[in-house]
XYZ file of C-alpha atoms in Angstrom:
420
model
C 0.000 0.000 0.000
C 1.571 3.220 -1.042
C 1.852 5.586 1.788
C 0.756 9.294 1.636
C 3.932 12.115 1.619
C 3.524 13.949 4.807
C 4.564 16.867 3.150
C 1.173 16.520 1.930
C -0.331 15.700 5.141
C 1.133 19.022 6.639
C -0.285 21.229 3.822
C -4.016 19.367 4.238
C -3.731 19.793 8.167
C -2.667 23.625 7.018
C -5.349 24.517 4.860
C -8.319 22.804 6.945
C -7.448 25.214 10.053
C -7.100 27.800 7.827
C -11.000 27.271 6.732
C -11.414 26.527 10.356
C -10.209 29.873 11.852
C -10.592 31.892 8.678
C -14.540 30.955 7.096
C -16.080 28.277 8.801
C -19.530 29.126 8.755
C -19.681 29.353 13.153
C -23.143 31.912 13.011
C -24.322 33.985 16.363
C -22.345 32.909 19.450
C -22.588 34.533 23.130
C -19.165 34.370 25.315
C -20.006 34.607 28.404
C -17.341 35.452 31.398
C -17.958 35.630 34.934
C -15.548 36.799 38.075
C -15.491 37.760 41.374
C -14.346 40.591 43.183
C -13.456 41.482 46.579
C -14.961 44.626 46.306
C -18.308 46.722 46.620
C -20.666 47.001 43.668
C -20.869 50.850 43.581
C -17.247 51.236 43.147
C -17.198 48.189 40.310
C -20.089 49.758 38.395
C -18.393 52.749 38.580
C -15.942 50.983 35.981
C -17.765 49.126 33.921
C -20.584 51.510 33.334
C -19.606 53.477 30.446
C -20.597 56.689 32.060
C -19.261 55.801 35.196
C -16.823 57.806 37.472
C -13.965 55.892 36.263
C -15.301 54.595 33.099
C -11.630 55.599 31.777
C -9.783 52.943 34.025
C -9.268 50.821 30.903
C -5.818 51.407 29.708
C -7.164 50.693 25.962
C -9.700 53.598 26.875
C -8.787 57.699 26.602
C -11.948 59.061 27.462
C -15.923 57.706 27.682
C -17.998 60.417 28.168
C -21.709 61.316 27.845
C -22.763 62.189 23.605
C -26.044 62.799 25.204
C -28.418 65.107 27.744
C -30.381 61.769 28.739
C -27.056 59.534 29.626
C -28.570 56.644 26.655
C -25.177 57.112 24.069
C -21.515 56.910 24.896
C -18.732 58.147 23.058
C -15.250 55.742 23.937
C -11.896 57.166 22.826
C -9.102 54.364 22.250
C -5.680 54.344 22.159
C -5.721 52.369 18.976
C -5.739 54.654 15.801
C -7.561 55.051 12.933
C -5.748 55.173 9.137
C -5.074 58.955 9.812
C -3.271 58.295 13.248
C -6.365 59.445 15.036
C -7.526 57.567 18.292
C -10.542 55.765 17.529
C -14.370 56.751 18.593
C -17.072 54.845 18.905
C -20.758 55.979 20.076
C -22.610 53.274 22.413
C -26.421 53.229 22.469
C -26.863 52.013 26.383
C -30.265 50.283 27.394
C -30.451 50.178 31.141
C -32.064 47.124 32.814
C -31.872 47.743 36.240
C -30.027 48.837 39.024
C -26.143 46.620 38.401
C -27.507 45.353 34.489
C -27.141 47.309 30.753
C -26.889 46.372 27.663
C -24.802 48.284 25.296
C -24.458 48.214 20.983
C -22.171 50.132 18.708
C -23.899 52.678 16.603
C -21.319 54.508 14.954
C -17.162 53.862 14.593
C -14.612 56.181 13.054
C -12.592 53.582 11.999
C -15.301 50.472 10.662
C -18.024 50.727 8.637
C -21.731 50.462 10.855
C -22.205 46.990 9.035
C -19.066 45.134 11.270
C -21.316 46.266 13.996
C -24.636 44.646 13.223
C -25.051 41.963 15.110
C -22.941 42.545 18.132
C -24.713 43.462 21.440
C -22.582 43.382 25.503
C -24.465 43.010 28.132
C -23.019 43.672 31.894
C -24.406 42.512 35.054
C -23.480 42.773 38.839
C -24.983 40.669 41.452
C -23.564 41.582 44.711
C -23.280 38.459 47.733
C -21.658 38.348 50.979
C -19.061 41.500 50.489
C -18.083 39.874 46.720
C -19.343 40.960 43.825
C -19.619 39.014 40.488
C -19.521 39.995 37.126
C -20.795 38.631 34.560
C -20.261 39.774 31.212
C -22.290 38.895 28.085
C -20.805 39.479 23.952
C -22.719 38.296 21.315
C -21.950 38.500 17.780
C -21.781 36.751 14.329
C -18.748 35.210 13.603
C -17.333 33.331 10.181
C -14.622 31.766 11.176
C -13.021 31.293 14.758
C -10.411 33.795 14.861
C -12.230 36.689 15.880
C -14.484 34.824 18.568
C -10.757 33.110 19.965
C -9.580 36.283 19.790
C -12.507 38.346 21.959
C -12.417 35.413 24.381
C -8.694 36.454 25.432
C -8.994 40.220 25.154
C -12.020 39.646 27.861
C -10.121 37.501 29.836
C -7.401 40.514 29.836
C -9.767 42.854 31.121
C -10.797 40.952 33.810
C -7.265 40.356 34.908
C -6.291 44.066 34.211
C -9.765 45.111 36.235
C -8.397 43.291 39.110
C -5.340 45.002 39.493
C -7.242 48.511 38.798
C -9.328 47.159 41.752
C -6.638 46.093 44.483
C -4.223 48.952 43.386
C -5.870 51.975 41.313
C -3.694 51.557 38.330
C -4.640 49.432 35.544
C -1.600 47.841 33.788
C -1.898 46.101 30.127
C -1.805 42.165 31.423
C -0.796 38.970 29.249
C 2.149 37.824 28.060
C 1.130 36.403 24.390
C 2.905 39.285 22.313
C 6.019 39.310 24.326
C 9.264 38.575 22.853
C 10.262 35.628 24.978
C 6.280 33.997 24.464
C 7.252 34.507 20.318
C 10.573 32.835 20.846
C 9.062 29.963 22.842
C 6.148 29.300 20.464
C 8.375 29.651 17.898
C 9.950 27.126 19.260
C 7.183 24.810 19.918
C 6.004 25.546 16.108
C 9.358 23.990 14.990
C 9.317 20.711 16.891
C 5.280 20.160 15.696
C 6.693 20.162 12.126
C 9.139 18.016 13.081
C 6.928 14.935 13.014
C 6.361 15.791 9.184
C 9.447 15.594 8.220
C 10.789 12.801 10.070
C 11.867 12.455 14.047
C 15.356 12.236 12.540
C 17.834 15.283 12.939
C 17.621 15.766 9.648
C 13.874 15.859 10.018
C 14.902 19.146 13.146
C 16.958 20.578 10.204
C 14.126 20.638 7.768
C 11.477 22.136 10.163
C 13.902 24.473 11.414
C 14.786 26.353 8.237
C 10.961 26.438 7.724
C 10.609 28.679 11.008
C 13.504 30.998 9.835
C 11.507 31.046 6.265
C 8.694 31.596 7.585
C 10.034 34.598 10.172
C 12.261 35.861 7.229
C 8.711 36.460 5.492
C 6.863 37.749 8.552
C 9.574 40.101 8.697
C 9.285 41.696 5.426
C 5.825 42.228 6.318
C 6.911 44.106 9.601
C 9.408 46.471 7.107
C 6.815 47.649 4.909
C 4.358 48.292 7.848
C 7.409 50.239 9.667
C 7.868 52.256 6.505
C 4.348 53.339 6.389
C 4.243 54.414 9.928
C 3.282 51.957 11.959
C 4.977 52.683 14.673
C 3.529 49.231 17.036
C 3.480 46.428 14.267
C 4.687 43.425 15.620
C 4.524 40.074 14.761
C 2.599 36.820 16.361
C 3.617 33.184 15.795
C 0.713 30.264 15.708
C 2.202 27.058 15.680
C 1.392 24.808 12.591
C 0.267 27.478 10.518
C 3.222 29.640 10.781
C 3.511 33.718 11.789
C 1.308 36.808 11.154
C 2.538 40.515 11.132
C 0.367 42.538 12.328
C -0.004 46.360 11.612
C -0.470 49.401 14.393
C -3.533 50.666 12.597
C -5.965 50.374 9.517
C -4.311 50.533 6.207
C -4.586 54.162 4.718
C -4.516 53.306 0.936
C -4.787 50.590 -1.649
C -0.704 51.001 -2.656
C 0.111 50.809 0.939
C -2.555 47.175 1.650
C -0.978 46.010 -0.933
C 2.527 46.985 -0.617
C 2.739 45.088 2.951
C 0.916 42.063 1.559
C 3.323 41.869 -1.108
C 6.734 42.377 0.773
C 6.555 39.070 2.613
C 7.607 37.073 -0.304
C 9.299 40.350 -1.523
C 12.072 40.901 0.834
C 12.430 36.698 0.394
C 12.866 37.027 -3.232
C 16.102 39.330 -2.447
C 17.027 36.415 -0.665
C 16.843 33.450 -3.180
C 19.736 35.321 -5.626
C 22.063 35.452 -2.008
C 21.571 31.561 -1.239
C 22.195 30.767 -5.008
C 25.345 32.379 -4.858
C 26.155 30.952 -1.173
C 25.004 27.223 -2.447
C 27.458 27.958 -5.525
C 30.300 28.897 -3.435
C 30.200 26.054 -0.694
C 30.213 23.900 -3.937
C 33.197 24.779 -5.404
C 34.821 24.760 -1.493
C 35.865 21.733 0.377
C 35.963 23.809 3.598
C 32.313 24.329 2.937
C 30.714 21.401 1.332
C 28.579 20.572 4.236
C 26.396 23.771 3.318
C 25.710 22.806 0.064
C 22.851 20.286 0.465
C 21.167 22.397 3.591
C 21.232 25.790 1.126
C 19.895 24.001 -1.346
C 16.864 22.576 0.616
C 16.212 26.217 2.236
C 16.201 27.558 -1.618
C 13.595 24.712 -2.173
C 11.733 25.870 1.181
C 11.918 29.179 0.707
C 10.778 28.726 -2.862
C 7.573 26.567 -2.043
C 6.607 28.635 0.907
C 6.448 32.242 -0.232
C 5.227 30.967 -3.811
C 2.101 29.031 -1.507
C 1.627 32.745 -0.211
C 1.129 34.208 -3.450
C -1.736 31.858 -4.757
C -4.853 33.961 -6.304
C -6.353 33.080 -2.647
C -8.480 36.029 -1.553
C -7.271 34.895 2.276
C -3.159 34.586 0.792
C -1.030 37.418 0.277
C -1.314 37.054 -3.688
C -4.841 37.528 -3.644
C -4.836 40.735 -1.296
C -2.453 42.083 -3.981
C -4.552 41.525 -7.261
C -7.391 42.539 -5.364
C -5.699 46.004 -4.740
C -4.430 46.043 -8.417
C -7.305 45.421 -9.988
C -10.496 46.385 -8.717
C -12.719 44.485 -11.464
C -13.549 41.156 -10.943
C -12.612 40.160 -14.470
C -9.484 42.008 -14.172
C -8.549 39.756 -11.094
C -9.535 36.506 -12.973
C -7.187 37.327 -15.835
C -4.196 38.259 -12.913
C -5.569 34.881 -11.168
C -4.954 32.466 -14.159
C -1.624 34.414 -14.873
C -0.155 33.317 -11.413
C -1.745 29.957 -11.711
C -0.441 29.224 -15.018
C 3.537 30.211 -13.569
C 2.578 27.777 -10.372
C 1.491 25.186 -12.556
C 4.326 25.026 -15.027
C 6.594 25.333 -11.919
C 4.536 22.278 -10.398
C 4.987 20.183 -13.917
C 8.969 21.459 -14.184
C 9.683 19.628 -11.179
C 8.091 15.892 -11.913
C 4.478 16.912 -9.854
C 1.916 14.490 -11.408
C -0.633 16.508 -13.778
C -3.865 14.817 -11.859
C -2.469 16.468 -8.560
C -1.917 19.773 -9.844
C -5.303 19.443 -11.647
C -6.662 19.283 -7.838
C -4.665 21.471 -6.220
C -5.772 24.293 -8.326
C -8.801 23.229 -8.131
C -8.658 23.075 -4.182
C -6.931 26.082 -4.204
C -10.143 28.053 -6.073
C -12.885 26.624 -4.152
C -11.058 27.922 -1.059
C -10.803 31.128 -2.614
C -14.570 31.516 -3.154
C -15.642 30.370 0.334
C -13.133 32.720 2.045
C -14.626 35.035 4.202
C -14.576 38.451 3.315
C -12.344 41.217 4.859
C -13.655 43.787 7.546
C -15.557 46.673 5.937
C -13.683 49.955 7.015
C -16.036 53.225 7.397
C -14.111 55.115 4.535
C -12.792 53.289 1.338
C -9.327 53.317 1.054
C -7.273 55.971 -1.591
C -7.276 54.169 -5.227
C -3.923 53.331 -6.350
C -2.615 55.627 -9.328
C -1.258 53.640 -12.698
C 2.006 53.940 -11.463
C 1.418 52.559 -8.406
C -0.441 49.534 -9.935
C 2.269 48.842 -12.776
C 4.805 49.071 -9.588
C 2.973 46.483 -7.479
C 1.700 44.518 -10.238
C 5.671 43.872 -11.520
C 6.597 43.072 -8.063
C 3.917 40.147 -7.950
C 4.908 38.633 -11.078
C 8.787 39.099 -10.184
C 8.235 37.512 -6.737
C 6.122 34.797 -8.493
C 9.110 34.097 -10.830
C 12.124 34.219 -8.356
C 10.080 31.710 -6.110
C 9.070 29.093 -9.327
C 13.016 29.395 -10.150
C 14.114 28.285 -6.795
C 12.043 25.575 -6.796
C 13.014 24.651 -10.042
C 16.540 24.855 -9.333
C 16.739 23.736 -6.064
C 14.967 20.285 -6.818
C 16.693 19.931 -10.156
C 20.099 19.552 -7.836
C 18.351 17.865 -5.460
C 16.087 15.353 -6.886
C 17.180 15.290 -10.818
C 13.888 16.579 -11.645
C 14.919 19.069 -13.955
């Protein structure tokens, strides 16, 4: 019985949790948090109400004051910015239930369009017993995919922790330790020896899944230089074990050149790379001191290759389809840039001995996961259009990165396997 390449395996594990977390169909879910605190329910309703006395103890929170005579809308300042460097507002409509309950919804946002909004609702309750006094909090919301919800789940559980400390000392501190450098090195870490298995508990098997890591941080990292040079002054980036990194930007992109500019410089600053190891593989070749770092440069060519040229799939959820959707705004437009990529992929694919059949189905995989992809978060204000220069700029940087990663494959398995 022939056995299945776990290469294979990996990518299939890989693209099901990307469904999972990106557009699996979840619907309207509640979270629902509760905690007690040694304190007295006037002064924790002082908090939590947004109109409170010290509705500003959040440390995500600038100001939350009154928009209205009657006390029934809230307008929150954040710390976070908008695409002009702004803080963000939002207006809360607040429905009162009773003494220690309200329910609050978002009717207007300076950063999101009111749409994001529709179906989320927070409710907040006290119930005071015996000197403690719980909280229970209440969001509700429709949700494709998990991210978001996994993602609200741990930003309550942060305010809860960070409410404590407001509590027992006066000053609210940001709490968790997810984003800090030594939690990235250790799950970096951890996302290394879970590829492992993939490649083989052997320690060339460590090898393999270890250049993947550096890949995959070299490409997170040429995210995190484009968002720098547009001003983001806080991106930063998060590693998720099995499915690799994510660079994340310190506020809403400003313009279509600059979306696509970051989505694109992932593989970009790679591609700069590929010429380097070429060059490094050729020297250790022709060097007996060296010879040892021959075969490893050529697998990381072949790595780096396959990776970055997986990111640049039409995919409306990969990096190649955020940049044709920037370039061209017309769905036929994006078709025609689609089957150009595809085409490169799939000569690329046949180049190097894949079977036709399987690239067949990959494509074909690859498309359907395009169309059920769930669409991006609707900003208030549409982003600046992209002038021709800017588009015949970004649009020759695809296709070069494209091209660069389908010749490192090519020539990195040619060497390695005789496929070419």
């Amino acid at each position: 019985m022939e056995t299945i390449n776990p290469g294979l395996i990996l990518l299939a594990i890989n693209l099901f949790l990307l469904w999972l977390i990106m557009a699996a169909p979840v619907g309207v879910r509640t979270l629902r948090m509760t905690r007690r605190f040694d304190t007295k329910p006037e002064h924790l309703w002082s908090a939590i109400d947004p109109l409170g006395e010290h509705a500003d103890w959040n440390p995500s929170l600038l100001s939350s004051r009154a928009e209205d005579p009657a006390g029934r809308f809230a307008r929150q300042s954040y710390q976070h910015l908008d695409r002009k460097g702004a803080p963000i507002e939002r207006v809360l409509e607040i429905s009162r239930e009773d003494r220690f309950a309200f329910s609050t919804r978002v009717v207007d946002d300076t950063a999101l369009d009111p749409t994001v909004w529709a179906s989320f609702s927070e409710r907040r309750q006290l119930r005071a017993e015996g000197g403690v006094t719980e909280l229970t909090v209440e969001q509700t919301d429709r949700y494709r995919g998990i991210a978001f919800l996994v993602y609200r789940y741990f930003a309550l559980r942060r305010e809860m922790r960070s409410l404590e400390g407001w509590l027992k000392t006066g000053e609210a501190k940001k709490v968790g330790m997810f984003e800090h450098p030594p939690m990235q090195v250790f799950l970096a870490v951890l996302s290394t020896l879970l590829f492992w298995p993939f490649f083989g508990l052997t320690a060339n098997g460590l090898v393999l899944s270890t250049i993947l890591t550096l890949v995959i941080v070299m490409h997170e990292l040429g995210h995190m230089a484009a968002y720098r040079a547009f001003g983001h002054r806080t991106a930063r980036m998060i590693f998720v074990p099995l499915l690799g990194g994510i660079a994340i930007g310190g506020r809403p992109y400003n313009s279509n050149f600059e979306a696509a500019t970051c989505a694109l410089m992932g593989a970009g600053m790679s591609a700069f790379v590929v010429p380097i190891a070429i060059v490094g593989h050729e020297a250790a070749a022709k060097s007996a001191a060296a010879a040892t770092l021959d075969r490893p440069l050529l697998v990381m060519i072949l790595i780096l290759g396959g990776f970055n040229l997986l990111n640049l799939l039409p995919m409306a959820r990969f990096d190649g389809g955020q940049v044709l959707r920037r370039i061209f705004p017309g769905l036929g437009m994006q078709m025609v840039g689609s089957f150009g990529i595809s085409a490169v992929i799939a000569v690329t694919g046949w180049e190097v001995g894949v079977p036709q059949e399987i690239l067949i189905v990959s494509l074909a995989v690859f498309a359907l996961l395009s169309m059920i992809s769930a669409g991006t978060i609707k900003m208030r204000d549409e982003l600046a259009p992209m002038r021709p220069a800017e588009r015949l700029l970004v649009g020759l940087g695809l296709y070069a990165a494209v091209i660069i990663h389908s010749f490192a494959i090519v020539f990195s398995a040619g060497l390695l396997f005789g496929s070419a």
